[in-house]
GROMACS .gro file of C-alpha atoms in nm:
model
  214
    1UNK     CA    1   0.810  -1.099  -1.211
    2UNK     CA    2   0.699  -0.774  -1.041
    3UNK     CA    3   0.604  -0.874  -0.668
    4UNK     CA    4   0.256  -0.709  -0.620
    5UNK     CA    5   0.044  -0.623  -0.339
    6UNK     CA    6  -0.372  -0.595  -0.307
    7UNK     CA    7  -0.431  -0.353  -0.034
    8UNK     CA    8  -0.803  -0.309   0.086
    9UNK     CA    9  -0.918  -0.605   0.094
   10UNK     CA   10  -1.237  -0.702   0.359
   11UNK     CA   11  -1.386  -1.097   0.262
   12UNK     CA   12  -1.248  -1.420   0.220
   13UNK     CA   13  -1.330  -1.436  -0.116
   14UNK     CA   14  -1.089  -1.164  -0.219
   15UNK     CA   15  -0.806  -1.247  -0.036
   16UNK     CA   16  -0.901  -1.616  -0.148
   17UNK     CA   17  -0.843  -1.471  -0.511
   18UNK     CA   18  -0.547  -1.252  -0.408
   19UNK     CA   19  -0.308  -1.517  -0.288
   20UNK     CA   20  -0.381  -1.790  -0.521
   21UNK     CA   21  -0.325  -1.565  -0.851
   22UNK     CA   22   0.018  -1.426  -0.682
   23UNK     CA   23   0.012  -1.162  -0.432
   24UNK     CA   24   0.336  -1.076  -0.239
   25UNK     CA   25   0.155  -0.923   0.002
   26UNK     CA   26  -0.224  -0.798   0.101
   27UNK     CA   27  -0.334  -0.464   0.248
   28UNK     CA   28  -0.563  -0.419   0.554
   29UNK     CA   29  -0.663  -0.050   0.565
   30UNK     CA   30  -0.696   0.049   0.941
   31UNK     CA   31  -0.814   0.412   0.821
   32UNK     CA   32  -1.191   0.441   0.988
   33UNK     CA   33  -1.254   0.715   0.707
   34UNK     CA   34  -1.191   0.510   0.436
   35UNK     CA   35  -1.480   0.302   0.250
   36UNK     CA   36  -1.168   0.026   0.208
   37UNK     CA   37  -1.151   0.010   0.641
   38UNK     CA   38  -1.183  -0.299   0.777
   39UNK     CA   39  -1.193  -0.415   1.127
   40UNK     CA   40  -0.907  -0.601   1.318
   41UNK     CA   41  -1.091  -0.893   1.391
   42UNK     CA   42  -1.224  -0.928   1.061
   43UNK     CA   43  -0.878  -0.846   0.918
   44UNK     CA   44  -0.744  -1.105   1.158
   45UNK     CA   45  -0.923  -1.415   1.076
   46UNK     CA   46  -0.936  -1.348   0.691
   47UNK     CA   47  -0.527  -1.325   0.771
   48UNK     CA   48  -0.505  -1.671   0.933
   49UNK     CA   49  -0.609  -1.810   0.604
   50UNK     CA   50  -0.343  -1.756   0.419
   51UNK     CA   51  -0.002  -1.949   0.400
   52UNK     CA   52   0.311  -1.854   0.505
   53UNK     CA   53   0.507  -1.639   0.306
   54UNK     CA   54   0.217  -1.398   0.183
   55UNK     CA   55   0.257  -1.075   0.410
   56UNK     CA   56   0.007  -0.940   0.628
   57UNK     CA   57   0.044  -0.566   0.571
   58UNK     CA   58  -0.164  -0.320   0.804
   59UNK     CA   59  -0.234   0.025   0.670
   60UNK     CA   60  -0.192   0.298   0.945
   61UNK     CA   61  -0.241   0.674   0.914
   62UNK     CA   62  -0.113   0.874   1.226
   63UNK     CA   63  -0.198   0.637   1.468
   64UNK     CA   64  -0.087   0.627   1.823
   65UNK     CA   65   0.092   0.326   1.955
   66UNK     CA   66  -0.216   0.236   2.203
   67UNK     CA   67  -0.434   0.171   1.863
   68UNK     CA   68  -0.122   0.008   1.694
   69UNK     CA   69  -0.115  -0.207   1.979
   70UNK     CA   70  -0.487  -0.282   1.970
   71UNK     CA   71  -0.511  -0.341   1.611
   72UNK     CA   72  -0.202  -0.610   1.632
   73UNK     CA   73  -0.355  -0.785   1.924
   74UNK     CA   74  -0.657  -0.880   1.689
   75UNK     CA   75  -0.495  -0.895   1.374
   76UNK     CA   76  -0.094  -0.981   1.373
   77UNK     CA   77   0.086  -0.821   1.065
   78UNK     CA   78   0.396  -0.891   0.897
   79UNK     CA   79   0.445  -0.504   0.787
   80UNK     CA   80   0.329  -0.176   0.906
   81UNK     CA   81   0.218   0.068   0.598
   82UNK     CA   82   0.264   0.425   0.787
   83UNK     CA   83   0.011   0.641   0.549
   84UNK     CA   84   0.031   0.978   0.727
   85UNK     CA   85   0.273   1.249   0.841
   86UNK     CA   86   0.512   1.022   1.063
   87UNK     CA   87   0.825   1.173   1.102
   88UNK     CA   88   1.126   0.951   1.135
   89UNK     CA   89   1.132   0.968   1.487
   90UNK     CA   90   0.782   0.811   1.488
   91UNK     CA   91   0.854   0.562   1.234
   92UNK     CA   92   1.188   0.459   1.480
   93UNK     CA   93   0.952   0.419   1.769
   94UNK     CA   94   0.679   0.236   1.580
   95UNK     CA   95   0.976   0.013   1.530
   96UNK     CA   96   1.136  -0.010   1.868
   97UNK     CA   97   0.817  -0.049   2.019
   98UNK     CA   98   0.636  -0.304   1.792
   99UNK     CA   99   0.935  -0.527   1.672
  100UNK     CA  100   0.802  -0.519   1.335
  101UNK     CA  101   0.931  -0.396   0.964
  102UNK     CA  102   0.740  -0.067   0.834
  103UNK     CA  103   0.673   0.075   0.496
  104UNK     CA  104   0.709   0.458   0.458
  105UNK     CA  105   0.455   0.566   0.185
  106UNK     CA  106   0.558   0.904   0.037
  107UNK     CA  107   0.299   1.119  -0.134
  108UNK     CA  108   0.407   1.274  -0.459
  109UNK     CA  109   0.323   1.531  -0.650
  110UNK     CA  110   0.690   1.650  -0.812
  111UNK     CA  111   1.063   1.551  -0.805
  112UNK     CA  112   1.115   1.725  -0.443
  113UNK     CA  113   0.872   1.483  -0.296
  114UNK     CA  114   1.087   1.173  -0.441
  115UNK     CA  115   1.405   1.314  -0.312
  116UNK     CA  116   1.222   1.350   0.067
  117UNK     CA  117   1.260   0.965   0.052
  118UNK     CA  118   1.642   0.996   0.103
  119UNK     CA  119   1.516   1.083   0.434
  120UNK     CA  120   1.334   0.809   0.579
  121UNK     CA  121   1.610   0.545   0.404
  122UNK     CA  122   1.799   0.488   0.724
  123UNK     CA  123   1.473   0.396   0.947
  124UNK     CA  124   1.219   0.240   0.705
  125UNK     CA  125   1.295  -0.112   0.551
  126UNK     CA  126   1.070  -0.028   0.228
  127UNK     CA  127   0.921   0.275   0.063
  128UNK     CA  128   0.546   0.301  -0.137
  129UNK     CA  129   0.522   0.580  -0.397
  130UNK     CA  130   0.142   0.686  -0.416
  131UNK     CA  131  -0.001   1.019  -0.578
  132UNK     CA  132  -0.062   1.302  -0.389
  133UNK     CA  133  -0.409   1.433  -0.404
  134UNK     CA  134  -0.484   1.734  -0.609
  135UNK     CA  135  -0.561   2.009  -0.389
  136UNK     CA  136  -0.898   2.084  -0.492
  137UNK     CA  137  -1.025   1.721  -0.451
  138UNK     CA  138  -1.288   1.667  -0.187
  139UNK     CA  139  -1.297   1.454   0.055
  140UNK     CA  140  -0.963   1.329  -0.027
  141UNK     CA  141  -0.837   0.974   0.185
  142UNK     CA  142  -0.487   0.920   0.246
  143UNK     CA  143  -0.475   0.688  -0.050
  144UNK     CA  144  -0.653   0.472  -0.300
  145UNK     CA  145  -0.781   0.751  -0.448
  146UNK     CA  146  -0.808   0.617  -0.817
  147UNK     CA  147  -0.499   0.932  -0.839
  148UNK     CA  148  -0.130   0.875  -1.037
  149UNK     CA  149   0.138   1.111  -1.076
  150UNK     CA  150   0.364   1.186  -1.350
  151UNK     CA  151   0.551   0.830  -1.332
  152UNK     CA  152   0.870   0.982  -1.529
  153UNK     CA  153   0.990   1.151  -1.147
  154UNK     CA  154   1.085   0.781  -1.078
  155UNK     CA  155   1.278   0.708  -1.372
  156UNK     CA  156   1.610   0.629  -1.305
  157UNK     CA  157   1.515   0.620  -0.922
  158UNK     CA  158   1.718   0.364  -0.691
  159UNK     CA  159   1.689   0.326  -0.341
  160UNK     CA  160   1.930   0.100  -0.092
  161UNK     CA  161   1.523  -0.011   0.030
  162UNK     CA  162   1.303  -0.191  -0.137
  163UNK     CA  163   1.008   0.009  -0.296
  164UNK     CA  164   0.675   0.014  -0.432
  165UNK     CA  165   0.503   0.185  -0.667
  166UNK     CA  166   0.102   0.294  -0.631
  167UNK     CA  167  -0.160   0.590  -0.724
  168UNK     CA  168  -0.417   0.507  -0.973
  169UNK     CA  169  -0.251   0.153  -1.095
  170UNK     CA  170  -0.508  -0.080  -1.308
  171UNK     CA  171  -0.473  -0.387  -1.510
  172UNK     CA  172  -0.492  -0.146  -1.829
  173UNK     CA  173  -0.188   0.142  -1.745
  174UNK     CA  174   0.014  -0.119  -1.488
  175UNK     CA  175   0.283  -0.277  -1.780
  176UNK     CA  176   0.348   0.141  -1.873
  177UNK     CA  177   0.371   0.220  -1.533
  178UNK     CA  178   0.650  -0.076  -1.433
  179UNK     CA  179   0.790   0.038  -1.818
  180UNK     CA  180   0.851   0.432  -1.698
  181UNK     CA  181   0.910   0.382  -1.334
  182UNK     CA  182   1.131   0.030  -1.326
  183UNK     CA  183   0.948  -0.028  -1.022
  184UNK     CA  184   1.020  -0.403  -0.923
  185UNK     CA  185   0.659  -0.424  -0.704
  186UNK     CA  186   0.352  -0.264  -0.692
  187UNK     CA  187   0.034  -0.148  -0.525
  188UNK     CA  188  -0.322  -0.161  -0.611
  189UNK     CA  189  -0.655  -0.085  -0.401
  190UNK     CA  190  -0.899   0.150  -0.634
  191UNK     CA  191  -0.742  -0.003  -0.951
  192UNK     CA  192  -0.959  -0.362  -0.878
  193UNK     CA  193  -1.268  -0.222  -0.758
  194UNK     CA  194  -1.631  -0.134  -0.939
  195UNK     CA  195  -1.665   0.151  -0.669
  196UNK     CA  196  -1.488   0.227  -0.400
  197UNK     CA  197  -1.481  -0.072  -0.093
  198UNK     CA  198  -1.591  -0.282  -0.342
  199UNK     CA  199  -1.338  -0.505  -0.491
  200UNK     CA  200  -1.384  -0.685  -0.853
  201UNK     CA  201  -1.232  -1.070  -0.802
  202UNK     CA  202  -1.193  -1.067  -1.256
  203UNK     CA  203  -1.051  -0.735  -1.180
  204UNK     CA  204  -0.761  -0.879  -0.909
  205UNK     CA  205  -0.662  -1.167  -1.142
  206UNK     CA  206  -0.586  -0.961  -1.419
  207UNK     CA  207  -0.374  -0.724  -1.244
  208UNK     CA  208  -0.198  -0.994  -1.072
  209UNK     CA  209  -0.137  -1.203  -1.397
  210UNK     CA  210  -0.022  -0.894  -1.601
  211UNK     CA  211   0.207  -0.860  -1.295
  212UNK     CA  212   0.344  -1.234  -1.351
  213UNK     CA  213   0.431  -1.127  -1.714
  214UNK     CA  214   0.660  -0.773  -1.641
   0.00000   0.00000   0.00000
């Protein structure tokens, strides 16, 4: 089974759906510019329904630790998702400071950009592959932007961390995307929605039971 993980998810009924058809883990997107954002008191109580054993991942882009802190006072996490530029200084202080695992996402757009993960392997405890945006795209977010990159720079990839793959993922392209990559989990937000914020519950269970399957 290929663990998987629903990130940008805002009502009970979608986490509901989430955890009982199988998610590993579920996304709260902390990014106030994204249509996906959600906030920490929302994210918190939708997070004390679930049992034990799903993760509470928080998605962070750039933050400082005064609105990491905030964020964790309303909503505690199992896993910080760092989204942004953080260096891995900054991802060893997030750590230090919060006491709590991180995932380094790194962007991609060609082989260089999987090799850059070699650098965060000693400080992060998992890595998240998502596309990079194209440069001409407007109004680009940090992720979930319905965006995949050429899946054949992961092939053959192997990391001493855990790892996820994302960018563009849907029930219909997910079983060639774990077939090219070998990626044991995986990451969808825009892949389950009918527009963007707005996630499709038929949508989630298919992803999550072709995920069962692989």
């Amino acid at each position: 089974m290929v663990a998987a993980k629903i990130c940008g998810l805002k009502t009970a009924e979608t986490v509901e759906a989430a955890v009982a058809h199988g998610a590993e883990l579920i996304g709260f997107n902390f990014f106030k510019k994204s249509p996906r954002y959600v906030e920490p008191e929302i994210a918190g109580a939708l997070g004390r329904t679930m049992p034990a054993g799903v993760l509470k991942t928080g998605l962070f882009v750039d933050d400082d630790d005064a609105r990491i802190a905030a964020i964790l006072a309303a909503c505690p996490l199992d896993l910080l998702q760092l989204h942004g530029n953080e260096t891995q200084k900054r991802l060893a202080a997030i750590k230090a400071r919060f006491g709590l695992p991180v995932m380094k996402v790194i962007k991609v757009r060609d082989a260089a950009d999987i090799a850059r993960a070699a650098d965060y392997e000693t400080v992060a405890d998992r890595l998240l592959f998502d596309a990079q945006p194209p440069a001409d795209m407007k109004n680009a977010l940090p992720g979930g932007n319905a965006v995949r990159f050429d899946w054949s720079l992961l092939q053959g990839f192997r990391s001493r961390l855990p790892w996820m793959l994302s960018g563009g993922l849907t029930p219909g392209n997910l079983t060639e995307a774990v077939r090219q990559t070998g990626a044991p989990a995986v990451d969808v937000s825009s892949g389950v929605e009918d527009r963007p914020g707005e996630k499709n519950i038929s949508k989630i269970n298919d992803f999550l039971e072709i995920a069962r399957r692989l």
